[in-house]
Amino acid sequence: MDDNQHSFLSFVKVAVQRFREWDTGPIRLISHIDADGISACSLMIKTLNLQNRKYSLSIVQNVSSDFLEKICKEDYGSYIFTDIGSGHIRLISSLFSGKNVLILDHHKTEEVTLSKNIIHVNPTLFGIDGGREVSGAGVVYLFCKEIDEKLKGMAHIALIGALGDVQEENGFLALNNSILVDAVDQGTIRVIRGLRIFGAQTRPLHKILEYSTDPYIPGVTGNESAAIQFLQQVGITPRVGNSWKKIVHLTSEEIKNLIEGIIMKRMGEENPDDVLGNVYLLPHEEKESPFRDAKEFATLLNATGRMQKASLGIGACLGDSKNKQLAMRALIAYKKEIIGALTWFEKGKNPDQIERGKGYLIINAAGYVNYAIIGTIASILSKSEKSKNISYILSLAHMDERLSKVSLRKTNPRSSEDLREIMKELIDGLEGCEAGGHKQAAGGIVPLKWENEIIARAHLILGKKTMEERIDFLE
Ligand code: C5P
Ligand code: ZN
């Protein structure tokens, strides 16, 4: 463990001592709506339950000043923010004077605060990379484990949060890795070397090959019949009885042949054997369920949040079987929405809603796409064949008759551009807009009346950025 981690963990100990001095009245809990935020608040809820503490919970996309002003007036003495709050530390400090506040977050922040009433725990203040080394759920886990050792039994949930925030790159780093050690120790995670392809537990084999964009399989990705043919070529019958085979149905010999086959197809690519990687299995979860593979679990949590059913995701993290069933339904509904939206995009029925600039794409979906998944659509397209000559995707959809949801994505995860900064420029000075995010993904909520202005700015800003990239490339 390096010095930064050491000082952070010592600080966590001090913070826990402070927290123990709080009165035992009811707590107002606020968490972020994505997979990491849902995992984070599940860990906190488990801890509060163990302590017999009462709480009420809000799951939010972001903490606007209106929201903070509203909740600080509520009749609570204590507030806990998980995976959110660090970006507003100054405002929170000024609004919540006289209240107890605990913030457990890993997003960018302005300053350390350990004042009389505010406990601010954020690893980035200790030189730790909050984008890769630890997630919001990880911070909550480290804090809660200090309160009650029993939390070790939920280390896997902290890793699901990290996976949701895309912090795994063929292994976990630093604090995330120490959490993985806990989970493996507890037997709640088993790490195996396997095919690094999403959906191994739940999706038909030919489908995961067809949809595999990372790793990309030339001649197979994006083509269902080619995927079936490829399976036959490597000696795998795509069906068992009347149903399609999944990876879990393959013998080890078949898996070996499949992996070799994929590597052969990828011979012309930069790293042909980039198909092998760590797979994180939850041995206590049912095979072929979306809970068995930690990455699929994270996707399910995201789905519950996007479908406004985060409480089902929390129930699933806490192991409640009824909630798990319902969460799976939310996942199905979420997938249906996505398929509907992608079909709308493909068919191009409303061509004036889709604008292609040189190197960027603007999807102004208005009321044609559910705003809750407009970010997911931008993410999917950014990883697909369809964005071959595109660097940025901006998508918008109406939330109601007043507001619009905006999302921004880039197609090259290695580019150093910070989408949060670009998003800030897009809404700079426009009244009533709010936005946030990070390097890889940014989003916001804006009044409908600014949609055209934001799109016009996007043409300028994204046009200029892609032009610069092309020039860099020529040099
Ligand atoms: O919603 P979307 O997937 O586009 O969000 C991408 C990122 O932007 C997320 O990290 C999210 O928290 C952030 N965001 C935000 N405020 C919003 C919407 C999104 O900070 N109103
Ligand atoms: Zn997070």
PDB file of N, CA, C and O in Angstrom, residues 339-352 354 356 381 386:
ATOM      1  N   ILE A 339     -33.855  -1.022 -27.520  1.00  0.00           N
ATOM      2  CA  ILE A 339     -34.066  -1.573 -28.866  1.00  0.00           C
ATOM      3  C   ILE A 339     -34.976  -0.637 -29.663  1.00  0.00           C
ATOM      4  O   ILE A 339     -34.708  -0.313 -30.814  1.00  0.00           O
ATOM      5  N   GLY A 340     -36.047  -0.160 -29.008  1.00  0.00           N
ATOM      6  CA  GLY A 340     -36.973   0.767 -29.674  1.00  0.00           C
ATOM      7  C   GLY A 340     -36.235   2.010 -30.156  1.00  0.00           C
ATOM      8  O   GLY A 340     -36.407   2.452 -31.295  1.00  0.00           O
ATOM      9  N   ALA A 341     -35.383   2.560 -29.309  1.00  0.00           N
ATOM     10  CA  ALA A 341     -34.678   3.789 -29.656  1.00  0.00           C
ATOM     11  C   ALA A 341     -33.672   3.555 -30.779  1.00  0.00           C
ATOM     12  O   ALA A 341     -33.553   4.371 -31.701  1.00  0.00           O
ATOM     13  N   LEU A 342     -32.967   2.417 -30.712  1.00  0.00           N
ATOM     14  CA  LEU A 342     -31.982   2.133 -31.771  1.00  0.00           C
ATOM     15  C   LEU A 342     -32.691   1.913 -33.113  1.00  0.00           C
ATOM     16  O   LEU A 342     -32.200   2.325 -34.158  1.00  0.00           O
ATOM     17  N   THR A 343     -33.880   1.272 -33.044  1.00  0.00           N
ATOM     18  CA  THR A 343     -34.647   1.061 -34.279  1.00  0.00           C
ATOM     19  C   THR A 343     -35.072   2.416 -34.854  1.00  0.00           C
ATOM     20  O   THR A 343     -34.978   2.649 -36.060  1.00  0.00           O
ATOM     21  N   TRP A 344     -35.525   3.286 -33.980  1.00  0.00           N
ATOM     22  CA  TRP A 344     -35.899   4.635 -34.424  1.00  0.00           C
ATOM     23  C   TRP A 344     -34.727   5.308 -35.124  1.00  0.00           C
ATOM     24  O   TRP A 344     -34.858   5.898 -36.192  1.00  0.00           O
ATOM     25  N   PHE A 345     -33.547   5.183 -34.536  1.00  0.00           N
ATOM     26  CA  PHE A 345     -32.348   5.812 -35.085  1.00  0.00           C
ATOM     27  C   PHE A 345     -31.992   5.202 -36.451  1.00  0.00           C
ATOM     28  O   PHE A 345     -31.760   5.907 -37.429  1.00  0.00           O
ATOM     29  N   GLU A 346     -31.994   3.863 -36.503  1.00  0.00           N
ATOM     30  CA  GLU A 346     -31.640   3.133 -37.731  1.00  0.00           C
ATOM     31  C   GLU A 346     -32.552   3.500 -38.880  1.00  0.00           C
ATOM     32  O   GLU A 346     -32.114   3.740 -39.996  1.00  0.00           O
ATOM     33  N   LYS A 347     -33.866   3.506 -38.571  1.00  0.00           N
ATOM     34  CA  LYS A 347     -34.834   3.713 -39.657  1.00  0.00           C
ATOM     35  C   LYS A 347     -34.762   5.133 -40.182  1.00  0.00           C
ATOM     36  O   LYS A 347     -35.163   5.399 -41.312  1.00  0.00           O
ATOM     37  N   GLY A 348     -34.266   6.034 -39.350  1.00  0.00           N
ATOM     38  CA  GLY A 348     -34.116   7.423 -39.782  1.00  0.00           C
ATOM     39  C   GLY A 348     -35.422   8.045 -40.241  1.00  0.00           C
ATOM     40  O   GLY A 348     -35.453   8.808 -41.203  1.00  0.00           O
ATOM     41  N   LYS A 349     -36.527   7.655 -39.556  1.00  0.00           N
ATOM     42  CA  LYS A 349     -37.841   8.163 -39.946  1.00  0.00           C
ATOM     43  C   LYS A 349     -37.949   9.678 -39.789  1.00  0.00           C
ATOM     44  O   LYS A 349     -38.746  10.330 -40.438  1.00  0.00           O
ATOM     45  N   ASN A 350     -37.185  10.222 -38.865  1.00  0.00           N
ATOM     46  CA  ASN A 350     -37.241  11.659 -38.632  1.00  0.00           C
ATOM     47  C   ASN A 350     -35.843  12.233 -38.874  1.00  0.00           C
ATOM     48  O   ASN A 350     -35.144  12.619 -37.950  1.00  0.00           O
ATOM     49  N   PRO A 351     -35.449  12.262 -40.155  1.00  0.00           N
ATOM     50  CA  PRO A 351     -34.057  12.599 -40.472  1.00  0.00           C
ATOM     51  C   PRO A 351     -33.633  13.970 -39.947  1.00  0.00           C
ATOM     52  O   PRO A 351     -32.465  14.176 -39.644  1.00  0.00           O
ATOM     53  N   ASP A 352     -34.613  14.901 -39.851  1.00  0.00           N
ATOM     54  CA  ASP A 352     -34.211  16.229 -39.375  1.00  0.00           C
ATOM     55  C   ASP A 352     -33.808  16.230 -37.902  1.00  0.00           C
ATOM     56  O   ASP A 352     -33.266  17.200 -37.396  1.00  0.00           O
ATOM     57  N   ILE A 354     -31.645  14.128 -36.747  1.00  0.00           N
ATOM     58  CA  ILE A 354     -30.279  13.592 -36.653  1.00  0.00           C
ATOM     59  C   ILE A 354     -29.360  14.418 -37.546  1.00  0.00           C
ATOM     60  O   ILE A 354     -29.565  14.501 -38.750  1.00  0.00           O
ATOM     61  N   ARG A 356     -25.468  15.200 -38.841  1.00  0.00           N
ATOM     62  CA  ARG A 356     -24.087  14.699 -38.882  1.00  0.00           C
ATOM     63  C   ARG A 356     -23.161  15.811 -39.306  1.00  0.00           C
ATOM     64  O   ARG A 356     -23.292  16.366 -40.389  1.00  0.00           O
ATOM     65  N   LEU A 381     -24.026   3.838 -29.386  1.00  0.00           N
ATOM     66  CA  LEU A 381     -23.604   4.254 -30.733  1.00  0.00           C
ATOM     67  C   LEU A 381     -22.115   4.603 -30.752  1.00  0.00           C
ATOM     68  O   LEU A 381     -21.416   4.318 -31.720  1.00  0.00           O
ATOM     69  N   LYS A 386     -21.279   2.195 -36.306  1.00  0.00           N
ATOM     70  CA  LYS A 386     -21.947   3.363 -36.899  1.00  0.00           C
ATOM     71  C   LYS A 386     -21.206   4.663 -36.630  1.00  0.00           C
ATOM     72  O   LYS A 386     -21.496   5.682 -37.229  1.00  0.00           O
TER      73      LYS A 386
END
